[in-house]
GROMACS .gro file of C-alpha atoms in nm:
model
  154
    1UNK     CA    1   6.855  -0.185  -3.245
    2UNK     CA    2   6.557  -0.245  -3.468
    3UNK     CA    3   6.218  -0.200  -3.389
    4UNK     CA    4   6.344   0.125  -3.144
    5UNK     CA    5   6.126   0.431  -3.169
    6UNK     CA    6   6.208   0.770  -3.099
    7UNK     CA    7   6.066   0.989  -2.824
    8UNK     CA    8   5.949   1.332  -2.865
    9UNK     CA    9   5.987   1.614  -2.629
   10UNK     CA   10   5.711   1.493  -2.432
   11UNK     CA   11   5.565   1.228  -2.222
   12UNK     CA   12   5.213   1.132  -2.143
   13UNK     CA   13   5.112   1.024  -1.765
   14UNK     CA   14   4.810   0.942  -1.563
   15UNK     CA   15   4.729   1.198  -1.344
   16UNK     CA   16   4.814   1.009  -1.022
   17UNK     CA   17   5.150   0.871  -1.178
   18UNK     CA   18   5.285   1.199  -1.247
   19UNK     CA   19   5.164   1.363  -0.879
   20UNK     CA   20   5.403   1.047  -0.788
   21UNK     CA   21   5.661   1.152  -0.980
   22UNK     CA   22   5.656   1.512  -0.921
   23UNK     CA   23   5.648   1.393  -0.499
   24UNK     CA   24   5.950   1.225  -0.524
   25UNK     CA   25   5.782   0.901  -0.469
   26UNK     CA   26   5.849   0.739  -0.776
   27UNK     CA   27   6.137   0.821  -0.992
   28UNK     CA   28   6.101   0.629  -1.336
   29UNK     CA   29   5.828   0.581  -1.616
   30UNK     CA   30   5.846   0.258  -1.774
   31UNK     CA   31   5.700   0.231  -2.123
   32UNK     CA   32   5.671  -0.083  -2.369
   33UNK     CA   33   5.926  -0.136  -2.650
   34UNK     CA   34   6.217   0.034  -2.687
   35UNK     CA   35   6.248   0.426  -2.721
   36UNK     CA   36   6.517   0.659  -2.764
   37UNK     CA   37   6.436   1.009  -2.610
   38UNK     CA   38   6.544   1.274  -2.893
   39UNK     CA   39   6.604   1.546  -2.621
   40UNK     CA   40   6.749   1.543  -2.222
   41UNK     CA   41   6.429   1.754  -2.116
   42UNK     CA   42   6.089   1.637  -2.189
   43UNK     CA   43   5.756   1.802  -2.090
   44UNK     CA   44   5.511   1.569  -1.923
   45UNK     CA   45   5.149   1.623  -1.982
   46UNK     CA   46   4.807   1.474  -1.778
   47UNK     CA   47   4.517   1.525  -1.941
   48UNK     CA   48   4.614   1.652  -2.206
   49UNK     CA   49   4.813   1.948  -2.013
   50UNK     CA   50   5.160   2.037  -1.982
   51UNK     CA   51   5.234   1.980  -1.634
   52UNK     CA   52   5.609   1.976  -1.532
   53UNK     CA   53   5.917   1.992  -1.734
   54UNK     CA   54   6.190   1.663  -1.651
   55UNK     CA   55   6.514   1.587  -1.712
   56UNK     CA   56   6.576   1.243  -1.819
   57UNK     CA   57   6.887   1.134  -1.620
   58UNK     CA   58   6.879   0.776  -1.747
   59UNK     CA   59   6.734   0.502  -2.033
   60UNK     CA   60   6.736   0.138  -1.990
   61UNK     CA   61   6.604  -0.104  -2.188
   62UNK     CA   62   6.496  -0.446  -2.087
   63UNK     CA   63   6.308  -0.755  -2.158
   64UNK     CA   64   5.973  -0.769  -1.939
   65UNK     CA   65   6.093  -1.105  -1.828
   66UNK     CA   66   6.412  -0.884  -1.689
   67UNK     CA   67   6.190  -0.647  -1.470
   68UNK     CA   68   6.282  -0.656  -1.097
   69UNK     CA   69   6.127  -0.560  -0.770
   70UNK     CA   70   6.354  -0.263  -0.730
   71UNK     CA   71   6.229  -0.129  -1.077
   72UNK     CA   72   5.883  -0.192  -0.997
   73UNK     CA   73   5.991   0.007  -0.612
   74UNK     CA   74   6.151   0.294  -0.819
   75UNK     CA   75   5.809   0.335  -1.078
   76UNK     CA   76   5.584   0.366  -0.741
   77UNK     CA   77   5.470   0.002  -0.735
   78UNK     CA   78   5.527  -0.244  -0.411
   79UNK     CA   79   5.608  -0.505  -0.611
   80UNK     CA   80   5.703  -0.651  -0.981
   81UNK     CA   81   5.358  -0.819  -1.030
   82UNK     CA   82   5.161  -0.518  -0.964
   83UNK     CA   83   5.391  -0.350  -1.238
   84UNK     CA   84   5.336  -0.612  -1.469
   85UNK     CA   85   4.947  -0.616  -1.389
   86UNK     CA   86   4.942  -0.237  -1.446
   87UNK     CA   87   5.151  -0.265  -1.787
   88UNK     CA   88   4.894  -0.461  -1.896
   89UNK     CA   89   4.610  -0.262  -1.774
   90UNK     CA   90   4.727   0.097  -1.957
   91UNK     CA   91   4.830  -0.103  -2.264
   92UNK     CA   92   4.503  -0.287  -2.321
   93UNK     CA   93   4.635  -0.656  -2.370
   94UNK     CA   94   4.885  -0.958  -2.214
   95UNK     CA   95   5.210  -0.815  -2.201
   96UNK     CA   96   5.465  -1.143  -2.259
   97UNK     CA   97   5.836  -1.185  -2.131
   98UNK     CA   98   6.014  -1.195  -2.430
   99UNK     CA   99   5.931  -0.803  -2.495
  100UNK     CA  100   6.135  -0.505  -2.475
  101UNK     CA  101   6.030  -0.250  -2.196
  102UNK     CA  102   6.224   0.090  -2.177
  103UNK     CA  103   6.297   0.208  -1.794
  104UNK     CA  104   6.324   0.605  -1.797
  105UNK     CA  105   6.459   0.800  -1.494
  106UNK     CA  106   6.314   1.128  -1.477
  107UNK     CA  107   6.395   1.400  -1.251
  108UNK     CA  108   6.157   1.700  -1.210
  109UNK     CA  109   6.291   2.035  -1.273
  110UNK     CA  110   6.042   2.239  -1.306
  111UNK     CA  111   5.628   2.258  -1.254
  112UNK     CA  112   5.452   2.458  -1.548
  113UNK     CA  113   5.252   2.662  -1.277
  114UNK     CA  114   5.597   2.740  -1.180
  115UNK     CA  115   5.727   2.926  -1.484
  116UNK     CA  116   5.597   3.246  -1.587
  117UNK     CA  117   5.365   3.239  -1.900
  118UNK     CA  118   5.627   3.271  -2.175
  119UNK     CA  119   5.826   3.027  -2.059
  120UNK     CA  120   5.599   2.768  -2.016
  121UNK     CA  121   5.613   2.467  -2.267
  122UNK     CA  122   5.298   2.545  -2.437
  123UNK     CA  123   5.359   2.930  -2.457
  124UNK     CA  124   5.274   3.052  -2.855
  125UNK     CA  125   5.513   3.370  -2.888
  126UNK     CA  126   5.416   3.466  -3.256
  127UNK     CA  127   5.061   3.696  -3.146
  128UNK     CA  128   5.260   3.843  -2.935
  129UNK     CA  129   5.519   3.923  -3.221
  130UNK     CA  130   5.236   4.061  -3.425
  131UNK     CA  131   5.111   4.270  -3.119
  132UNK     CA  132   5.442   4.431  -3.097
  133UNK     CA  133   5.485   4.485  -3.454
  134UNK     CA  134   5.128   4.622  -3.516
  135UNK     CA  135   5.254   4.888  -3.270
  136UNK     CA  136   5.614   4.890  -3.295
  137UNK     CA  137   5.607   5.258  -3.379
  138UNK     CA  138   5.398   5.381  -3.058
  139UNK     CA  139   5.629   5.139  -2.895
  140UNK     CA  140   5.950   5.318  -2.974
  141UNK     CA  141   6.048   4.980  -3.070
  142UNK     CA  142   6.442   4.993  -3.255
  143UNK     CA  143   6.475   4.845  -3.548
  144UNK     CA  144   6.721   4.523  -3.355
  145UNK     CA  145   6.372   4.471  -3.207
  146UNK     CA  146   6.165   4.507  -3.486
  147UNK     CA  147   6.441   4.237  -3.695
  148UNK     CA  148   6.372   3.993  -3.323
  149UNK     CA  149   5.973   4.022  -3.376
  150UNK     CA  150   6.008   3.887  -3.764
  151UNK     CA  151   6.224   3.665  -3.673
  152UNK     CA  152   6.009   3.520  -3.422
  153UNK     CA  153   5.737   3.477  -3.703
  154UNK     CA  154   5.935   3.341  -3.936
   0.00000   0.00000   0.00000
């Protein structure tokens, strides 16, 4: 497929899109043009903050002129003209038929609140590492954990 872009790891959403989403009242994201997610968990940020973690269950892609009701019902909107009149609202400009639209399912697993600091999305581990190797000795750190902490900086 030309013109297909890749996906990274996470997904922007308006605030009130992912509340949605994380409700259970909506259940996909649609995006213009045609992306390829390059991993099956994505973190989805609002405001510029990592949210919830998802797992993307499914990708379809589409023409615009393609989009139903049901896909409009499934991305939180009553109908496929409110969709449409959104699309072009968040992307600035007309949005025509003959253009690619990717439909991705998403499935919440997890809330970032949720998750304890360290394993939240945006966790930085490495001054932590240096913490513990500043005072590895006071620690009574072993050397396997000494060998983890360099690793982690690395």
């Amino acid at each position: 497929m030309s013109g297909v872009k890749r996906l990274g790891r996470g997904l922007m959403m308006r605030g009130k899109y992912l509340r949605m989403l994380v409700e259970g009242r909506k259940s996909t994201t649609v995006r213009l043009g045609r992306l390829v997610p390059s991993s099956k968990i994505v973190t989805l940020y609002s405001g510029g903050r990592p949210v919830a973690r998802a797992l993307i269950k499914g990708v379809v892609h589409k023409r615009v002129s393609e989009l139903s009701d049901l896909d409009a019902r499934r991305d939180g909107f009553a109908s496929r003209e409110e969709l449409l009149r959104e699309l072009e609202r968040v992307y600035g400009r007309r949005v025509r038929g003959d253009e690619y639209v990717t439909i991705i399912e998403l499935e919440v697993i997890s809330r970032v609140g949720d998750a304890p600091p360290w394993a939240r999305p945006d966790f930085d581990p490495r001054p932590v590492a240096e913490w513990g190797l500043r005072r590895a000795e006071e620690l009574g750190l072993s050397d396997e954990e000494v060998a983890i902490l360099r690793k982690v900086l690395e």
